[in-house]
Tab-separated table of C-alpha atoms in Angstrom:
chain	number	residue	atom	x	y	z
A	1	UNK	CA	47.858	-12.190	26.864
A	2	UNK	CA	46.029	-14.455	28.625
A	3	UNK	CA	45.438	-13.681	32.376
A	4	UNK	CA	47.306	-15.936	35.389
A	5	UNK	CA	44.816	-17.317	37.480
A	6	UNK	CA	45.349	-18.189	41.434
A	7	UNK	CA	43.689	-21.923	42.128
A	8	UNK	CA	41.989	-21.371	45.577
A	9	UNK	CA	39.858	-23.609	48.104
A	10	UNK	CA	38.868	-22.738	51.366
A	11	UNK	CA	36.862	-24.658	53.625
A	12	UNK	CA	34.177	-21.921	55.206
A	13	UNK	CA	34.667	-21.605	58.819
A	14	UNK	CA	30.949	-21.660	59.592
A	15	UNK	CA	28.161	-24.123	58.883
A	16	UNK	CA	25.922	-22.866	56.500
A	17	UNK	CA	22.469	-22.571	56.644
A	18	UNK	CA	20.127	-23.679	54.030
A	19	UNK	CA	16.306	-22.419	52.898
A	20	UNK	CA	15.388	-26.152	53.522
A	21	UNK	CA	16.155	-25.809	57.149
A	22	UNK	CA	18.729	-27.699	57.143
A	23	UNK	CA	22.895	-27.388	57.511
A	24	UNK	CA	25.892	-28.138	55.889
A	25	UNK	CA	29.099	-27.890	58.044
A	26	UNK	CA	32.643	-28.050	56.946
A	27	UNK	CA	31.410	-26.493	53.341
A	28	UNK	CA	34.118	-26.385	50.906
A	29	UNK	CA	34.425	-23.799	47.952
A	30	UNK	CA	36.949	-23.704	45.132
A	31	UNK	CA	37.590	-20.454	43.360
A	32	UNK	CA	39.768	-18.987	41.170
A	33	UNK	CA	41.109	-14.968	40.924
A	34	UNK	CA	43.034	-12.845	38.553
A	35	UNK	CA	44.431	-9.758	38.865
A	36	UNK	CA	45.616	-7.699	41.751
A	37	UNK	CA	43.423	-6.714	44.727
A	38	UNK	CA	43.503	-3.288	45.653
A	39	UNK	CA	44.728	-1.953	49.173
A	40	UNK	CA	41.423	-1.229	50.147
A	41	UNK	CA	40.175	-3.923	48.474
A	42	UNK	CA	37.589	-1.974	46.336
A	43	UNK	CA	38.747	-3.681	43.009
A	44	UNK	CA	37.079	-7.149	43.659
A	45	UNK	CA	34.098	-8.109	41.268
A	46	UNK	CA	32.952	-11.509	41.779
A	47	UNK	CA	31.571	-13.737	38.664
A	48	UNK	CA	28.830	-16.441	38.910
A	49	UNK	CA	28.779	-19.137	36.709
A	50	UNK	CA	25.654	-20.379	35.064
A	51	UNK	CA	24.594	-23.902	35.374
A	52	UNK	CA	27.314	-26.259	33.998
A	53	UNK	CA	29.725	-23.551	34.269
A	54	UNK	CA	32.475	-23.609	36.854
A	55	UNK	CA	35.341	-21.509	38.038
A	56	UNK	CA	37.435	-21.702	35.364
A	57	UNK	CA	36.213	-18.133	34.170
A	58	UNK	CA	39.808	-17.571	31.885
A	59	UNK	CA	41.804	-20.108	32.115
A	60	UNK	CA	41.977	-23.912	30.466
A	61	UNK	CA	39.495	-25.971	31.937
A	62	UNK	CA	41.865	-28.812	34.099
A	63	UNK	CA	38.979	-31.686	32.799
A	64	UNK	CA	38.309	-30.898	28.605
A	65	UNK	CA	41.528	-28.783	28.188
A	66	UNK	CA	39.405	-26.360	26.366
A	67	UNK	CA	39.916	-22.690	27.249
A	68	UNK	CA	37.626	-20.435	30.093
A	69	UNK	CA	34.033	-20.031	29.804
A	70	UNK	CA	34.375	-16.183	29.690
A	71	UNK	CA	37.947	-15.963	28.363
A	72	UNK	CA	37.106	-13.293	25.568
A	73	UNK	CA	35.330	-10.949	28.484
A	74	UNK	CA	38.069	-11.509	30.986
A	75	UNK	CA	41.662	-10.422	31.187
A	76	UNK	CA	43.932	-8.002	30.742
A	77	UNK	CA	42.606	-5.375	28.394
A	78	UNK	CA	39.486	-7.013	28.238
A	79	UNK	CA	36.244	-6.000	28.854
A	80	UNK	CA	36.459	-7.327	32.676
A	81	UNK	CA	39.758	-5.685	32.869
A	82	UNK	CA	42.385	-7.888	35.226
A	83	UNK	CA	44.702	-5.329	34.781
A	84	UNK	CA	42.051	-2.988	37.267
A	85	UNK	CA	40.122	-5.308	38.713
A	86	UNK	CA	40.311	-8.022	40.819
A	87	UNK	CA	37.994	-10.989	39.642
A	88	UNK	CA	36.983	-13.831	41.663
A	89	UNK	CA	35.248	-16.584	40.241
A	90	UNK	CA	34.091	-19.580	42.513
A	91	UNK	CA	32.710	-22.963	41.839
A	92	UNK	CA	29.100	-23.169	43.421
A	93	UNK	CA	27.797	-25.188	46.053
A	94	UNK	CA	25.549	-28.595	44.546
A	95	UNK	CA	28.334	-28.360	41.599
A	96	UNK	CA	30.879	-30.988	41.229
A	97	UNK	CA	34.407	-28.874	40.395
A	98	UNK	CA	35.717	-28.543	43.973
A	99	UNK	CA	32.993	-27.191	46.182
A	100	UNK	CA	30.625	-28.868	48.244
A	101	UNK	CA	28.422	-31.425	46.393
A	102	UNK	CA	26.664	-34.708	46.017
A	103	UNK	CA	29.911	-36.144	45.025
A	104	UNK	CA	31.388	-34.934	48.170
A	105	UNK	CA	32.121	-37.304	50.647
A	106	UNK	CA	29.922	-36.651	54.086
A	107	UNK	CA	30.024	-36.817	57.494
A	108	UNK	CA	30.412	-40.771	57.136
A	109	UNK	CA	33.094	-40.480	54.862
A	110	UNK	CA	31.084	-41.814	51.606
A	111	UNK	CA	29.618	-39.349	49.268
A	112	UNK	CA	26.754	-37.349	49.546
A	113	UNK	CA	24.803	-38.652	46.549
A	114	UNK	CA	20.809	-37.954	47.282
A	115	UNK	CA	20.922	-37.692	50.891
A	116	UNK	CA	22.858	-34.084	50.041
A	117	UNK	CA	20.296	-31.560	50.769
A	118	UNK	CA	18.268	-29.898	48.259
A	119	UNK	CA	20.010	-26.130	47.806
A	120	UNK	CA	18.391	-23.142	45.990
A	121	UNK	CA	19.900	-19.722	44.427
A	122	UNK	CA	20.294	-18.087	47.474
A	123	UNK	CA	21.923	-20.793	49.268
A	124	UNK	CA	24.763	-20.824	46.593
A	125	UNK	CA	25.316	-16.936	47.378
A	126	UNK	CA	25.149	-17.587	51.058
A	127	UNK	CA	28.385	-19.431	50.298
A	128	UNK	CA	29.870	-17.004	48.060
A	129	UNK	CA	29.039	-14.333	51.154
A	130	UNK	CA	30.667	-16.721	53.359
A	131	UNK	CA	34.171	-16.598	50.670
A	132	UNK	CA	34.093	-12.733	50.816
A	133	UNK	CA	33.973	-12.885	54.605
A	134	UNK	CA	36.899	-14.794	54.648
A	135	UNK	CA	38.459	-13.426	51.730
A	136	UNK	CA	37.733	-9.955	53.989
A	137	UNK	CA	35.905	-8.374	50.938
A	138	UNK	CA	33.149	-6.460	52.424
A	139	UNK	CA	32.225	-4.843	49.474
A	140	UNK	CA	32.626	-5.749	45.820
A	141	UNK	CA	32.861	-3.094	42.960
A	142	UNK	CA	30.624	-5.491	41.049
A	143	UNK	CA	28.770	-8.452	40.886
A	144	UNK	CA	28.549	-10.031	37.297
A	145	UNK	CA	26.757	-13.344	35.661
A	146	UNK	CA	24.429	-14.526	33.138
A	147	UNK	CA	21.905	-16.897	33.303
A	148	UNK	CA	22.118	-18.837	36.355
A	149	UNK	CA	24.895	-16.436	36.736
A	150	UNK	CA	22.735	-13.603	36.399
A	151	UNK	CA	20.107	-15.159	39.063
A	152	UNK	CA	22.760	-15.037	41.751
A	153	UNK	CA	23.495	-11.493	40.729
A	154	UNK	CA	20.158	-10.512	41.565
A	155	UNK	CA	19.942	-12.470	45.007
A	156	UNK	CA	23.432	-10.976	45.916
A	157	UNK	CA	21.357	-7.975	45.140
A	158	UNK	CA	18.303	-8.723	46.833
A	159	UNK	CA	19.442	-10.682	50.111
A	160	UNK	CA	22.792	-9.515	50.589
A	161	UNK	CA	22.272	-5.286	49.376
A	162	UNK	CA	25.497	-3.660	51.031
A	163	UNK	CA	27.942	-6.705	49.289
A	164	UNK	CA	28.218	-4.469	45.614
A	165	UNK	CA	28.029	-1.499	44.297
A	166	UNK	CA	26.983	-2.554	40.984
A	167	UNK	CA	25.149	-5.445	39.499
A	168	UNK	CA	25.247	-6.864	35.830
A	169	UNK	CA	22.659	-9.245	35.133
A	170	UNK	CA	22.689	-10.693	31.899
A	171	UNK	CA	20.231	-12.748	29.851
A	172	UNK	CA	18.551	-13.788	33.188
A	173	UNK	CA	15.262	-13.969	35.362
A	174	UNK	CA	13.883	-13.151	38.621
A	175	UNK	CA	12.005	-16.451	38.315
A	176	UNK	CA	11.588	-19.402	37.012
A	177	UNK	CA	8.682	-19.874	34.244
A	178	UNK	CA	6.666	-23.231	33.828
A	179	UNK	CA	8.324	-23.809	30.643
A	180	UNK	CA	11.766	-23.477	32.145
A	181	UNK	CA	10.861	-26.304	34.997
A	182	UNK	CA	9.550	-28.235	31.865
A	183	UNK	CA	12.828	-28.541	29.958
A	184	UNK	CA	14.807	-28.896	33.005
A	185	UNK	CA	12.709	-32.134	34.617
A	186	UNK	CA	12.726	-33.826	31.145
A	187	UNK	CA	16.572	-33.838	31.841
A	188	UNK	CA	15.816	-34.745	35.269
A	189	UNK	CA	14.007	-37.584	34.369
A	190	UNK	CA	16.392	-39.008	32.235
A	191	UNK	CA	19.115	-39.340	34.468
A	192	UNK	CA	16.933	-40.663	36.885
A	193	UNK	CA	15.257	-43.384	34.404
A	194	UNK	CA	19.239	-44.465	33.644
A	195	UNK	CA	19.300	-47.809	35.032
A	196	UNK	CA	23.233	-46.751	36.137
A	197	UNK	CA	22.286	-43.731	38.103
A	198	UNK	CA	21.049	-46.399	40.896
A	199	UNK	CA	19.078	-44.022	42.719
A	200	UNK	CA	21.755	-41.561	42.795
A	201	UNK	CA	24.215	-44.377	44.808
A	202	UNK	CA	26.712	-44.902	41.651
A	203	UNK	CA	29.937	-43.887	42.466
A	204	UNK	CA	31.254	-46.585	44.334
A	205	UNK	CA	30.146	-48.970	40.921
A	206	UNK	CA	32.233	-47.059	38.234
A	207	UNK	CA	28.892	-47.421	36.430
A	208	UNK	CA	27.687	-43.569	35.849
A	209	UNK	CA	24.677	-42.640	34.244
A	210	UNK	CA	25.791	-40.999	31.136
A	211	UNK	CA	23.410	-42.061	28.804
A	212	UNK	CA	20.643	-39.971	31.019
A	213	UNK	CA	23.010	-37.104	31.578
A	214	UNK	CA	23.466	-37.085	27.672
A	215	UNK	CA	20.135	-36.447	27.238
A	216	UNK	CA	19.590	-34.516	29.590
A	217	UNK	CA	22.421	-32.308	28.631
A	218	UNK	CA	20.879	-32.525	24.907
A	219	UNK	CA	17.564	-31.311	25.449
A	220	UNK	CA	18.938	-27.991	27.742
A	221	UNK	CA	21.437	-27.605	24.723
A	222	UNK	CA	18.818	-26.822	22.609
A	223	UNK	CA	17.205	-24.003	24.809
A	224	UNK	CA	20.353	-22.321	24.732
A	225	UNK	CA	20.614	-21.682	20.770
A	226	UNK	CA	17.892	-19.979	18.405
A	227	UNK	CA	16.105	-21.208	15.311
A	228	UNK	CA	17.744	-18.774	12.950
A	229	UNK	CA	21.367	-19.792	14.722
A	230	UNK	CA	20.317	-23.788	13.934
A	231	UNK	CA	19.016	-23.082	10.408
A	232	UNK	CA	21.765	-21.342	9.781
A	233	UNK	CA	24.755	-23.458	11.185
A	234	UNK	CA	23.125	-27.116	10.544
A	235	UNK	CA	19.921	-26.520	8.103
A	236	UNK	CA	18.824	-29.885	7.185
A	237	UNK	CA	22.016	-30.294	5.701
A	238	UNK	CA	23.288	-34.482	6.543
A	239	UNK	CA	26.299	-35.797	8.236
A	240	UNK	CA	29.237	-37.534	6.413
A	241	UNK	CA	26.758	-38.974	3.741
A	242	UNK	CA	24.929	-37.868	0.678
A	243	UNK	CA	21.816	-39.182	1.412
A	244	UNK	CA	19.444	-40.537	4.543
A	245	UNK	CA	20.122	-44.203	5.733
A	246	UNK	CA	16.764	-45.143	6.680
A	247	UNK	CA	17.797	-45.682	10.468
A	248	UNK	CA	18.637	-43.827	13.123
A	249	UNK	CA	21.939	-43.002	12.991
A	250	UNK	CA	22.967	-39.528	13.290
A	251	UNK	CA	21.391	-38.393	9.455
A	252	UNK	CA	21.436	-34.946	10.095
A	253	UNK	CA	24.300	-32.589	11.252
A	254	UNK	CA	22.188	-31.694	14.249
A	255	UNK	CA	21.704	-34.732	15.445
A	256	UNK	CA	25.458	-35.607	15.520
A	257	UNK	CA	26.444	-31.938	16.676
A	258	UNK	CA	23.724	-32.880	19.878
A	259	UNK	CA	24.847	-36.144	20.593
A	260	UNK	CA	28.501	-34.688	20.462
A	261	UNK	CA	27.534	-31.942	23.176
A	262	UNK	CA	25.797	-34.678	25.092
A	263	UNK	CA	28.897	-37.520	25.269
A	264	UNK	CA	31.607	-34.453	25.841
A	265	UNK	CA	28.977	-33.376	28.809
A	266	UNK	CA	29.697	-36.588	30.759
A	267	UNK	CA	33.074	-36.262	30.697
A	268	UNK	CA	33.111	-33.282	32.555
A	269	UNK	CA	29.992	-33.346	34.637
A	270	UNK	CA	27.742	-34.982	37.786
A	271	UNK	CA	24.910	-36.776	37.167
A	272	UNK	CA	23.395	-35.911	40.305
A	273	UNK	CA	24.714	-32.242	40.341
A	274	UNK	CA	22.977	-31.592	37.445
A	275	UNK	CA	19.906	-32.871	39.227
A	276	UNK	CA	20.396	-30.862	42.469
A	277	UNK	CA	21.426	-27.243	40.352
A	278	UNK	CA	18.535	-27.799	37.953
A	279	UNK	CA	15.744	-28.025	40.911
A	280	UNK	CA	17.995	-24.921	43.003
A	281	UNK	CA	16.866	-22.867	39.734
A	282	UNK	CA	13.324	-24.013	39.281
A	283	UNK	CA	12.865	-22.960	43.071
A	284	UNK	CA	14.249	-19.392	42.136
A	285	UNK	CA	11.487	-16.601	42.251
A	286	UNK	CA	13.007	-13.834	44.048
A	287	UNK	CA	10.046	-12.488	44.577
A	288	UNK	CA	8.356	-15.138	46.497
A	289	UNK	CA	10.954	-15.101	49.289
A	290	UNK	CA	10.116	-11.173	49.544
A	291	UNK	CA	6.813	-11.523	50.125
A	292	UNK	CA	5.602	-12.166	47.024
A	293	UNK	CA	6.315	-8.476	45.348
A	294	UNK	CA	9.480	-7.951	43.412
A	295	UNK	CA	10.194	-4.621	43.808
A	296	UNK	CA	10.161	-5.211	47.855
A	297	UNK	CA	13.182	-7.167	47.283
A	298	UNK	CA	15.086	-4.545	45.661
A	299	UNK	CA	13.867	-1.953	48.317
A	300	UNK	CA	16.328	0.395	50.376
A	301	UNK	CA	19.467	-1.256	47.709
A	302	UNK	CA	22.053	1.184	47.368
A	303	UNK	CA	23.726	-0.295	44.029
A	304	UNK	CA	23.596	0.747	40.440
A	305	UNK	CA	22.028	-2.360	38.168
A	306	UNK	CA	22.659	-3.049	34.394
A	307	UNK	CA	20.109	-5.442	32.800
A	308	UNK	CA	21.153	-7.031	29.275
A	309	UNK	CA	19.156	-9.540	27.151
A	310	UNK	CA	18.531	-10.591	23.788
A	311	UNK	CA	16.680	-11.063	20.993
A	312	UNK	CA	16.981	-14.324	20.151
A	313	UNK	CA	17.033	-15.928	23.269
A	314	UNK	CA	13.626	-17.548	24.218
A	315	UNK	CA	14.766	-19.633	27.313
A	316	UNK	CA	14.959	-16.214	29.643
A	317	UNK	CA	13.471	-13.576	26.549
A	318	UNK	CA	13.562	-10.115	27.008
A	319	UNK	CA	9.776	-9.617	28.917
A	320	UNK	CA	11.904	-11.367	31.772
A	321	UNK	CA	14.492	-8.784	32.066
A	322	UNK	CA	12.179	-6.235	31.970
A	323	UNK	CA	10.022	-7.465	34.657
A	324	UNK	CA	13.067	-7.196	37.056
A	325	UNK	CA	14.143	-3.416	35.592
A	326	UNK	CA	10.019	-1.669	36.306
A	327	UNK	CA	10.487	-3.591	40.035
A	328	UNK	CA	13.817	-1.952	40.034
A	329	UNK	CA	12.181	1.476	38.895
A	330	UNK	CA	9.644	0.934	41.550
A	331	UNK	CA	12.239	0.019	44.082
A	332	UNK	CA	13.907	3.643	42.812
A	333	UNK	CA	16.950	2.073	42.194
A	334	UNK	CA	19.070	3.251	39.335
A	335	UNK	CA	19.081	0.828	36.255
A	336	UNK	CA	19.919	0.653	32.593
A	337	UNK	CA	18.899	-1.767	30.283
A	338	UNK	CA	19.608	-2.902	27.037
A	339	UNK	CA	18.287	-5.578	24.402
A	340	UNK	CA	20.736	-6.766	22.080
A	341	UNK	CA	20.558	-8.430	18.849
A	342	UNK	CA	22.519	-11.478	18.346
A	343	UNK	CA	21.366	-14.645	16.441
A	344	UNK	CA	22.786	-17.020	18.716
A	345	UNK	CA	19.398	-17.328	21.201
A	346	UNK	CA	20.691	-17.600	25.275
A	347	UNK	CA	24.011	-18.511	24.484
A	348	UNK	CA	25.054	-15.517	23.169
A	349	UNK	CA	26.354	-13.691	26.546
A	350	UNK	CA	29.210	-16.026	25.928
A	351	UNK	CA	29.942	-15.481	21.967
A	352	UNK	CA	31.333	-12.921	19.891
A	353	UNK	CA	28.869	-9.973	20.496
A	354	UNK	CA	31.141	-7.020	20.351
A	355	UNK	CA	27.670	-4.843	21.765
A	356	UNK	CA	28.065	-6.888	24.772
A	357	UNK	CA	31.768	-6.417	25.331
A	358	UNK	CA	31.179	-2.217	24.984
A	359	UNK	CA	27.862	-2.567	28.022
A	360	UNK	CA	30.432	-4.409	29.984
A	361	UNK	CA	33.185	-2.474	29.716
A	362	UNK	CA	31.144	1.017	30.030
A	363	UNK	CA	28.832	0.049	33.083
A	364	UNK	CA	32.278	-1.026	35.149
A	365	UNK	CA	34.430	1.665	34.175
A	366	UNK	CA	32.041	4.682	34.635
């Protein structure tokens, strides 16, 4: 049975302040629930989305028609049980699916485009504070996400301690690495060198830089999966032919199964929010805005942390999620971690990895 999700956005009744100094008033955030919230309201566990994700957690996405993000982790039954809890699920600030972003129009009435200001990690969870306030949810059972997901987990954690009582984090990092800024500004860079993306200014012109946001979406695809998971889905094996064309068409099945991800991408997606939620997680290093030690950021919380990675993922491996568990140990805050196996590479918090579904449903229901 697939869960019935409420369609929510509220306009936050406070500006909100930014790391970059600056403000953004009249901030708008769209979210989604399902499920019941308790009397006393200590049922709620909010989900964060990772990067091109959205709020559409469990439920057909209004744009692709394809089904939730999470839709095998949440809903009745599930792992992320609607039938108990109360699951909220909103679309980040800098994204483009209802909430405040460069395609938002501004004070002048046009969109934002570049002169939106630059956001980071812990701005986004400012404005997911700012929903709970309003929403009246001082305290959450649990805060959940993976990947960029899992980086808002940890701020919650870090910046906001009293707002849950338990934090999943999977397949995350308390920072990003060199090689992570690396993949992400080769996708900035080619939405930027798109002669449509006009210096961000292109939505009055109908002309929209997809063939940079293709790329871009093409080469971050690839972080996401493993070598064994290519190999074994796509080999060398070629496309609709029996043998190479001598051109450069699509000749192998990966090359047609990227360009695919990249043209469905556009459909779907910002140019320039991509831009402005790619630099928000190159700027993330939780550490650095606790005075440069990790375990200070972590110090005095009163919540119970799960850490989960796996083996096959190489964009945020395993070393990363243990950095964040010893500064939790240091911090003296109780934690459990687990590595999984799962061929998929970063991905696989969102496939079929029935290990996954029993650390979920154990470290909310105990």
């Amino acid at each position: 049975m697939t869960p019935q999700p409420v369609f929510n956005a509220t306009t936050l009744a406070d500006p909100l302040p930014l790391d970059s100094g600056e403000v953004l008033c009249g901030v708008s955030i769209a979210y989604e629930t399902y499920g019941e919230l308790a009397a006393d309201k200590g049922n709620a566990i909010l989900l964060c989305h990772a990067l091109t994700g959205d709020q559409f957690v469990a439920s057909k996405h209004p744009v692709t028609g394809k089904p939730g993000w999470w839709e095998r982790m949440v809903g009745p039954g599930k792992p992320i049980d609607t039938n108990r809890f109360y699951v909220i699920c909103a679309n980040v600030i800098g994204s483009c699916m209802g909430s405040t972003g460069p395609a938002s129009n501004g004070p002048d009435g046009k969109p934002y485009a570049m002169s939106f200001p630059v956001i980071t990690i812990r701005d986004m969870v400012r404005g997911l504070a700012a929903l709970l306030d309003q929403m009246e949810i001082e305290r959450l059972h649990a805060v959940v996400g993976g990947s960029m997901g899992g980086m808002q987990a940890l701020s919650m954690a870090a910046n906001f301690p009293e707002r849950a009582g338990r934090v999943l984090a999977i397949a995350t990092t308390a920072r990003h690495s060199a090689q992570n800024i690396a993949f992400h500004e080769v996708g900035r860079q080619s939405i930027m060198a798109d002669p449509n993306w006009a210096e961000g200014d292109y939505y009055a012109s109908g002309k929209t830089p997809d063939a940079g946001l293709a790329v871009a979406r093409m080469a971050a695809h690839i972080t996401y999966l493993s070598e064994e998971g290519l190999t074994e889905k796509f080999g060398r094996r070629l496309q609709d032919r029996s043998e190479k064309t001598f051109g450069f068409d699509a000749d192998f099945q990966i090359e047609s199964y990227l360009r695919y991800q990249g043209s469905g991408f556009t459909r779907r997606f910002d140019a320039n929010s991509y831009l402005y939620i790619t630099r928000a997680m190159d700027y993330f290093d939780i550490a650095e805005e606790h005075g440069g030690l990790l375990a200070d950021a972590f110090a005095g919380t009163t919540a119970r942390f799960c850490l989960v990675s796996f083996d096959s993922d190489w964009l945020y491996p395993t070393a990363e999620s243990r950095h964040v568990v010893h500064a939790l140990n240091a911090a003296g805050a109780p934690v459990s971690f687990v590595e999984l196996s799962a061929p998929f590479g970063h991905d696989s918090f969102l496939l079929d990895v029935p290990a996954l579904d029993r650390v979920v449903r154990g470290f909310l229901d105990d």
